[in-house]
Short mmCIF file of C-alpha atoms in Angstrom, two decimals:
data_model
loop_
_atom_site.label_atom_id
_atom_site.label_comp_id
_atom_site.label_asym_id
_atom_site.label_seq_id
_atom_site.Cartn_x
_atom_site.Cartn_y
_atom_site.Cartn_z
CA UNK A 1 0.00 0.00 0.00
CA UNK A 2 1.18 3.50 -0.86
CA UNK A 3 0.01 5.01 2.30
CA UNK A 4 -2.13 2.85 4.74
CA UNK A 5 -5.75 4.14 5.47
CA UNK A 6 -6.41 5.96 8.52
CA UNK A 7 -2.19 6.27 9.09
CA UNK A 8 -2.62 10.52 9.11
CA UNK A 9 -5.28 10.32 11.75
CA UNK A 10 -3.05 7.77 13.91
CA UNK A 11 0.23 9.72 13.41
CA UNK A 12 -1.74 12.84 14.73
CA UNK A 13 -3.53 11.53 17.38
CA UNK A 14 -0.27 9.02 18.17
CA UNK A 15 1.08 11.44 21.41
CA UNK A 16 -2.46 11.63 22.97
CA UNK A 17 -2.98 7.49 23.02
CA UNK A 18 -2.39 5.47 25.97
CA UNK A 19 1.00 2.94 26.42
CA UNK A 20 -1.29 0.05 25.10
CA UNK A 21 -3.02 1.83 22.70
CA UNK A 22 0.24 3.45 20.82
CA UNK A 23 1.10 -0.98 21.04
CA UNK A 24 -1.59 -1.14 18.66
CA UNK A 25 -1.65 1.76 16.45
CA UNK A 26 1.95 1.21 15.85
CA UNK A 27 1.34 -2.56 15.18
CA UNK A 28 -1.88 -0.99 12.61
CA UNK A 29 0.79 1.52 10.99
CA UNK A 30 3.41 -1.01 10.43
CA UNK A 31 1.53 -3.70 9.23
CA UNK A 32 -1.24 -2.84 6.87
CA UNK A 33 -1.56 -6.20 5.03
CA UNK A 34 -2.30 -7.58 8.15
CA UNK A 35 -4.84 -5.62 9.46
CA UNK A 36 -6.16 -6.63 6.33
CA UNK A 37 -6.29 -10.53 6.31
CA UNK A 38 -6.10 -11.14 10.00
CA UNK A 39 -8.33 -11.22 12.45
CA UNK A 40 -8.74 -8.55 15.76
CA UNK A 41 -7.43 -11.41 18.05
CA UNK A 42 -4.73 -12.22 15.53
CA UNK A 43 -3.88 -8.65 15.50
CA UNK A 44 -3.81 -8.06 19.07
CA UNK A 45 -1.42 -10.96 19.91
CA UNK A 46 1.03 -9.69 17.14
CA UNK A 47 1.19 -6.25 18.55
CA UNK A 48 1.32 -8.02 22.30
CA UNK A 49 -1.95 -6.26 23.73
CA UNK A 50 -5.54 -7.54 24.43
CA UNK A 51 -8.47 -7.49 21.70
CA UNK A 52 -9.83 -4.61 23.36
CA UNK A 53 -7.09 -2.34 23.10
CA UNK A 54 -7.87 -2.64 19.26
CA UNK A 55 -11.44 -1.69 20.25
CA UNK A 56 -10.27 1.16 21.70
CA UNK A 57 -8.08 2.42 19.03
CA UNK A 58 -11.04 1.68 16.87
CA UNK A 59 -13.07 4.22 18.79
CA UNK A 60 -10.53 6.90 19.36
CA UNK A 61 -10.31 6.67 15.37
CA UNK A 62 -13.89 7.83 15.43
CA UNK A 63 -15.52 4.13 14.73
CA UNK A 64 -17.84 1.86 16.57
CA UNK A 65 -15.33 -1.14 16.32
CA UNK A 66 -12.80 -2.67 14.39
CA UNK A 67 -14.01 -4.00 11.67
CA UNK A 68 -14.56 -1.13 9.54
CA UNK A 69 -10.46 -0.13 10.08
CA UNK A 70 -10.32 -4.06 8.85
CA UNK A 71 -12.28 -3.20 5.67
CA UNK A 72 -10.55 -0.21 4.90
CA UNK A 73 -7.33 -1.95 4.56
CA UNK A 74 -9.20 -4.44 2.73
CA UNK A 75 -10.34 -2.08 0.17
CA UNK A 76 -6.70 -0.58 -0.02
CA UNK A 77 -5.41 -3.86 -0.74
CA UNK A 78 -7.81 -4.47 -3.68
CA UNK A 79 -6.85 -1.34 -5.30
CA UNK A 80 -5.15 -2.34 -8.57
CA UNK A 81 -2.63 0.25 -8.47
CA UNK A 82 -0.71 -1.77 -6.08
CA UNK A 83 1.07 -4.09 -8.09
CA UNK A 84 3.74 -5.49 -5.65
CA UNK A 85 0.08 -6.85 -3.85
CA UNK A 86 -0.64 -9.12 -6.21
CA UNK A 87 2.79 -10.77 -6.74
CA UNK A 88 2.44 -11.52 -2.93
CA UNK A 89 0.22 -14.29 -3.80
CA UNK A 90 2.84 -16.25 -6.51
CA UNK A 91 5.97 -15.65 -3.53
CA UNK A 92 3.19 -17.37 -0.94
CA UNK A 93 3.11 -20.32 -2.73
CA UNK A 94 6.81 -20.57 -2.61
CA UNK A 95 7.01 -19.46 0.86
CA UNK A 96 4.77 -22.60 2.20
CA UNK A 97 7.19 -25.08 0.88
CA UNK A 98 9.08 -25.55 4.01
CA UNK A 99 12.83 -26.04 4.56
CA UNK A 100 15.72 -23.75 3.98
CA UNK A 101 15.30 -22.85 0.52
CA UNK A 102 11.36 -22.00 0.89
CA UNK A 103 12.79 -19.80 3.95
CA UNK A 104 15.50 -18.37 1.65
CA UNK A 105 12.53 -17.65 -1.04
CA UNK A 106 10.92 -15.95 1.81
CA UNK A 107 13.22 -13.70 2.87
CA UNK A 108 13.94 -12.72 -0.87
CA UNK A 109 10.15 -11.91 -1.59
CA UNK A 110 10.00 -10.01 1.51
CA UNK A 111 12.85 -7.37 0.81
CA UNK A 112 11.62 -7.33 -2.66
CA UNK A 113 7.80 -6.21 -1.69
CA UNK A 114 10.04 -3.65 0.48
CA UNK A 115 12.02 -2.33 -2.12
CA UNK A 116 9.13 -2.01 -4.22
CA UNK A 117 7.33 -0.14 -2.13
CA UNK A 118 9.83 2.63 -1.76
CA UNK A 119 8.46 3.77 -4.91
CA UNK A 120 5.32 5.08 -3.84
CA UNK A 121 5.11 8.76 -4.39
CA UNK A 122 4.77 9.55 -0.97
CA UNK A 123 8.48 8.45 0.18
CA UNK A 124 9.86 9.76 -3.74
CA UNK A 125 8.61 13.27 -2.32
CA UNK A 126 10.11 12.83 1.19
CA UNK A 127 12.97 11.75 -0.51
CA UNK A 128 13.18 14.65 -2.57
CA UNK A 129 12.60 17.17 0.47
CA UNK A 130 15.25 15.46 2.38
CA UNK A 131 18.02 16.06 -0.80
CA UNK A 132 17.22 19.54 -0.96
CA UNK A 133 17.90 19.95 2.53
CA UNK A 134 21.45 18.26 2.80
CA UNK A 135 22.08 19.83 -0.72
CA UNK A 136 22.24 23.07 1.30
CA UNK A 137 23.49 22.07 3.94
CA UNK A 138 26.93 23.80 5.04
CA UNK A 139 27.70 20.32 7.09
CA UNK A 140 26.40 17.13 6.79
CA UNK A 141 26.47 15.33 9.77
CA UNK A 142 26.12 11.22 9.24
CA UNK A 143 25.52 9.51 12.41
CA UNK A 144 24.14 5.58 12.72
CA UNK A 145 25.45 2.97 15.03
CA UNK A 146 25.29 -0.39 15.54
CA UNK A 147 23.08 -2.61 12.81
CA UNK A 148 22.33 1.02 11.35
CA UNK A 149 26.46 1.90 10.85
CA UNK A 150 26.50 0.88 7.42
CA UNK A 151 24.12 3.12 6.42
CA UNK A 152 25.19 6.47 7.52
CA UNK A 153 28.41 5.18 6.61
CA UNK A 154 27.32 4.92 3.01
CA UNK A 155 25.68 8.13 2.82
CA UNK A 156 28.82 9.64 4.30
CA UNK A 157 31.23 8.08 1.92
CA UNK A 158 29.19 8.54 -1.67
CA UNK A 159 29.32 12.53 -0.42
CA UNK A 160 32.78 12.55 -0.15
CA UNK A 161 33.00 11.60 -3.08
CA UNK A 162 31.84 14.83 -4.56
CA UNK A 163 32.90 17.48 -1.60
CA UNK A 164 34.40 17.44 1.74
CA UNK A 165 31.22 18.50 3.56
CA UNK A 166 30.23 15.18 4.88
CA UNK A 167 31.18 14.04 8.71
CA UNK A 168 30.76 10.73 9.91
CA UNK A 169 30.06 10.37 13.55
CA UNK A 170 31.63 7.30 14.54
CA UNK A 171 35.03 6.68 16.12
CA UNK A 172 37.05 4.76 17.98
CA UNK A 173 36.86 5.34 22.29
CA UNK A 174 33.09 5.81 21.62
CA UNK A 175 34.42 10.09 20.85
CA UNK A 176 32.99 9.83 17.17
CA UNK A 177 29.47 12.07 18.32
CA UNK A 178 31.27 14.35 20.11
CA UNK A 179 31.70 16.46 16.53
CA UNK A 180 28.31 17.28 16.51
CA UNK A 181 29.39 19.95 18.80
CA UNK A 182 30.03 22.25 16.17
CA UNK A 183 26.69 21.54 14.20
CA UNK A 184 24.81 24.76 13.94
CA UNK A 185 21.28 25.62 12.40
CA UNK A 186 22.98 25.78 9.27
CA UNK A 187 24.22 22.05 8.95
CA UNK A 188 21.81 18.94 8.86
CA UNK A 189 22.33 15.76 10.43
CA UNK A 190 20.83 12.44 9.39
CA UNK A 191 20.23 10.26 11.81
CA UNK A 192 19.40 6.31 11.00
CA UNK A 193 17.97 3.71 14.23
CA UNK A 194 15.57 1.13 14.01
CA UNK A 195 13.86 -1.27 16.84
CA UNK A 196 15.27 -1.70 18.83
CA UNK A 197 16.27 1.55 19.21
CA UNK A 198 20.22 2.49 19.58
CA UNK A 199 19.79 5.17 22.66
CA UNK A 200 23.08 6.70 21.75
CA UNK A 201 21.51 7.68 18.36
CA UNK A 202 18.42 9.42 20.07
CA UNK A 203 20.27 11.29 22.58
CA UNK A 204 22.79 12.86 19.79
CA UNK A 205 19.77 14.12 17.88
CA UNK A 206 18.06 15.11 20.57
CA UNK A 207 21.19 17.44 21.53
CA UNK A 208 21.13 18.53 17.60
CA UNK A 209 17.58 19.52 18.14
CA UNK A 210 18.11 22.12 21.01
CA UNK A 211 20.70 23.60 18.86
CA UNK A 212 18.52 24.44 16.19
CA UNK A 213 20.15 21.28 13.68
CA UNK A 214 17.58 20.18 11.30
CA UNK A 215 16.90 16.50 11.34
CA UNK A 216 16.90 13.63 8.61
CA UNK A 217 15.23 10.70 9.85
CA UNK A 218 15.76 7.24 8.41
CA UNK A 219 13.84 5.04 10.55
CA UNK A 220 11.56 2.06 10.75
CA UNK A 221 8.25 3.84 11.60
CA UNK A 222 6.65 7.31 11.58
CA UNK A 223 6.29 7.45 15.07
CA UNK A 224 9.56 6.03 16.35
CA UNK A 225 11.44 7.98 18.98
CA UNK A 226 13.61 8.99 16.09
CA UNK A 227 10.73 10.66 13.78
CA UNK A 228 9.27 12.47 16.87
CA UNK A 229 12.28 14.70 16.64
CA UNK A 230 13.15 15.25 12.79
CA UNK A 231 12.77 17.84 10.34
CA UNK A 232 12.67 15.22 7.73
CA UNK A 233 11.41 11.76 8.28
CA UNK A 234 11.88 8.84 5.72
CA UNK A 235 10.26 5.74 7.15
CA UNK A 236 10.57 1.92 6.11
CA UNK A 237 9.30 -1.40 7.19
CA UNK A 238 12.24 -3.27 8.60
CA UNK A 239 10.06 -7.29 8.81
CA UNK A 240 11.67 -10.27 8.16
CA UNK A 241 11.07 -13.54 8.36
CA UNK A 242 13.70 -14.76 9.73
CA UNK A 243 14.45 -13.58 13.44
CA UNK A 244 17.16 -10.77 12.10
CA UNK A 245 15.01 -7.26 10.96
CA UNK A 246 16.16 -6.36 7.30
CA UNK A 247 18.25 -3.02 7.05
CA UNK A 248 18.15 -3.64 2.95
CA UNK A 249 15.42 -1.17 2.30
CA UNK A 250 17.19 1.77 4.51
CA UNK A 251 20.47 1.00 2.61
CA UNK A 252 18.84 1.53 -0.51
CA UNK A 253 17.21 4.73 0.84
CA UNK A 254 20.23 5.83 1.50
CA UNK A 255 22.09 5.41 -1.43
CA UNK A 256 19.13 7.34 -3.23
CA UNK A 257 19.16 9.90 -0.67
CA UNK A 258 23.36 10.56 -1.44
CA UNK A 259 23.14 10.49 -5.02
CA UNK A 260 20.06 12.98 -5.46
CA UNK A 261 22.01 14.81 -3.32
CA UNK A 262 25.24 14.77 -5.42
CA UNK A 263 23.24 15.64 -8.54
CA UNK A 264 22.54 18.90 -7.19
CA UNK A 265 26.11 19.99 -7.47
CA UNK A 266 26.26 20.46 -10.97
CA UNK A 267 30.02 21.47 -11.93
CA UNK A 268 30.89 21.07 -9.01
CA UNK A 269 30.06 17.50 -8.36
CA UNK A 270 31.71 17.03 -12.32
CA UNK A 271 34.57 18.60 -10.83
CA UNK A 272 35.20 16.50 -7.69
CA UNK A 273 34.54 13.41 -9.12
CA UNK A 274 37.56 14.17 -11.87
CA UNK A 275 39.56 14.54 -8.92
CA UNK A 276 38.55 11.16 -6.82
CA UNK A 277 39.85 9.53 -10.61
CA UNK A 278 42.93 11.55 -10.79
CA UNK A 279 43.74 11.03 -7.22
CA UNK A 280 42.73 6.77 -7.41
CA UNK A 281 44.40 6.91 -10.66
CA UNK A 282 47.58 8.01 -9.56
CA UNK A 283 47.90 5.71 -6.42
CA UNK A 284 46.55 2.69 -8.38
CA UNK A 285 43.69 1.83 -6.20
CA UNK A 286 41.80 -0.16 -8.40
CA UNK A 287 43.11 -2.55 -10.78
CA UNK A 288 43.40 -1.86 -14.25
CA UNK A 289 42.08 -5.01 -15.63
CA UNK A 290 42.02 -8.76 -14.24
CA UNK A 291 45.13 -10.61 -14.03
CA UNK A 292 43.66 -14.05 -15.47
CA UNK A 293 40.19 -14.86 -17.41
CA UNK A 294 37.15 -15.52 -15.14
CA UNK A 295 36.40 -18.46 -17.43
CA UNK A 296 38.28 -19.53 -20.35
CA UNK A 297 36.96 -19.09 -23.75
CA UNK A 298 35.00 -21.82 -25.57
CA UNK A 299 37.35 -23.74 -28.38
CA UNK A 300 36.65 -23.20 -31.83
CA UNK A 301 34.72 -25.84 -33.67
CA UNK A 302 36.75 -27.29 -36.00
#
């Protein structure tokens, strides 16, 4: 789904719900297909609250109980214009196989309905917003840690590729955040954390906030602790079905994110990225061409 039914009204009413209730309108926001095909019971052991807490939710939503929130999903999902919905049902059949390479199958199908969905013009427009905004940045502040380190890390180094505004905040001696002391209102820093939540992360963007630092979230939800206090949020499912949450869509947000970015720079972008080949060039970081044949060439038919 492009954007789940009834997610603006839960994101704005989201602050004002009780600890149980935000259980289950985060569990609703996350996991739109199913709300769809499951049943309230279902639901409410997934999201780890009783069927009544759904109720509830229901009503503060403005209906009389929770099957009409069921049916609008429902409806959502029939909507032809969501083509990754319909593959689903070819990848299930695979999926209920059993054994490692049904589980395999799985997981592929999974990140692939996630990477499909990044296209929906929602998140192209967010992603757009969010280039703009480190584009004119005077600093760019990278921070992720932990299962999210790759990411910043790869936003950080596709930058430097094309300037030297970029800083990553990781180091050795845990001293790596300590830079954002010199972030200002006119910098940005983007900030990536998914459940479960690195606190580290939260508390350096929450510092960044008081100092007037706009905010780039990359995060799993639009109500995570990390969206709460970003300029910018740009929000992807991290399920799996295996036990280990997928950081494959983020990474690929990412990568989008840093190379909109770098086509902003026009010349100067041209300009830096001659240099990064002089400069490799010169040192001989890459190879030139392979020392031996991957495979040898088919004889000649006499």
């Amino acid at each position: 789904m492009e954007r789940p039914p009834l997610a603006d009204a839960i994101i704005r009413s989201f602050d004002s719900y009780s600890a149980e209730v935000r259980k289950a309108a985060r569990f609703v926001l996350d996991n739109p297909r199913d709300v769809a095909l499951l049943s309230m019971r279902e639901q409410a052991r997934r999201a780890g609250v009783q069927p009544s807490t759904m109720m509830r939710l229901a009503k503060q939503l403005g209906f009389d109980g929770f099957e009409p929130v069921r049916d609008a999903y429902a409806d959502a999902m029939r909507n032809p214009a969501n083509s990754f919905e319909r593959k689903a049902r070819d990848q299930q059949r695979l999926q209920d196989l059993g054994g490692e390479q049904a589980l395999a199958a799985k997981i592929v199908a999974s990140v692939t309905r996630q990477l499909e969905a990044l296209s929906a013009a929602e998140q192209l427009v967010r992603l757009s917003d969010a280039a703009r905004l480190l584009a004119g940045a005077r600093r760019v502040y990278c921070l992720g840690l932990r299962a999210s380190h790759p990411i910043a890390w790869q936003l950080n180094y596709i930058l430097s590729l094309v300037g030297d505004r970029s800083v990553l905040l990781d180091d050795l001696a845990n001293t790596g955040s300590d830079r954002i002391r010199f972030a200002g209102p006119e910098d940005v820093l983007f900030a990536v954390t998914v459940m479960p939540y690195t606190q580290l992360t939260l508390d350096v963007v929450d510092y960044a906030h008081r100092q007037g630092v706009p905010v780039v979230a990359l995060t799993d939800s639009p109500v995570s602790p990390l969206a709460k206090r970003a300029t910018i949020t740009i929000a992807t499912t991290t399920e799996s079905p295996s036990f280990y949450h997928t950081m494959t869509p983020a990474f690929a947000l990412a990568e989008i994110l840093a190379v909109l970015v770098a086509g902003q720079g026009d010349t100067e972008t041209l300009d830096a990225l001659r240099q990064v080949d002089s400069y490799h060039a010169s040192l001989g970081t890459h190879a030139a061409e392979r020392p031996f044949p991957v495979a040898r060439p088919p004889k000649e038919v006499q």
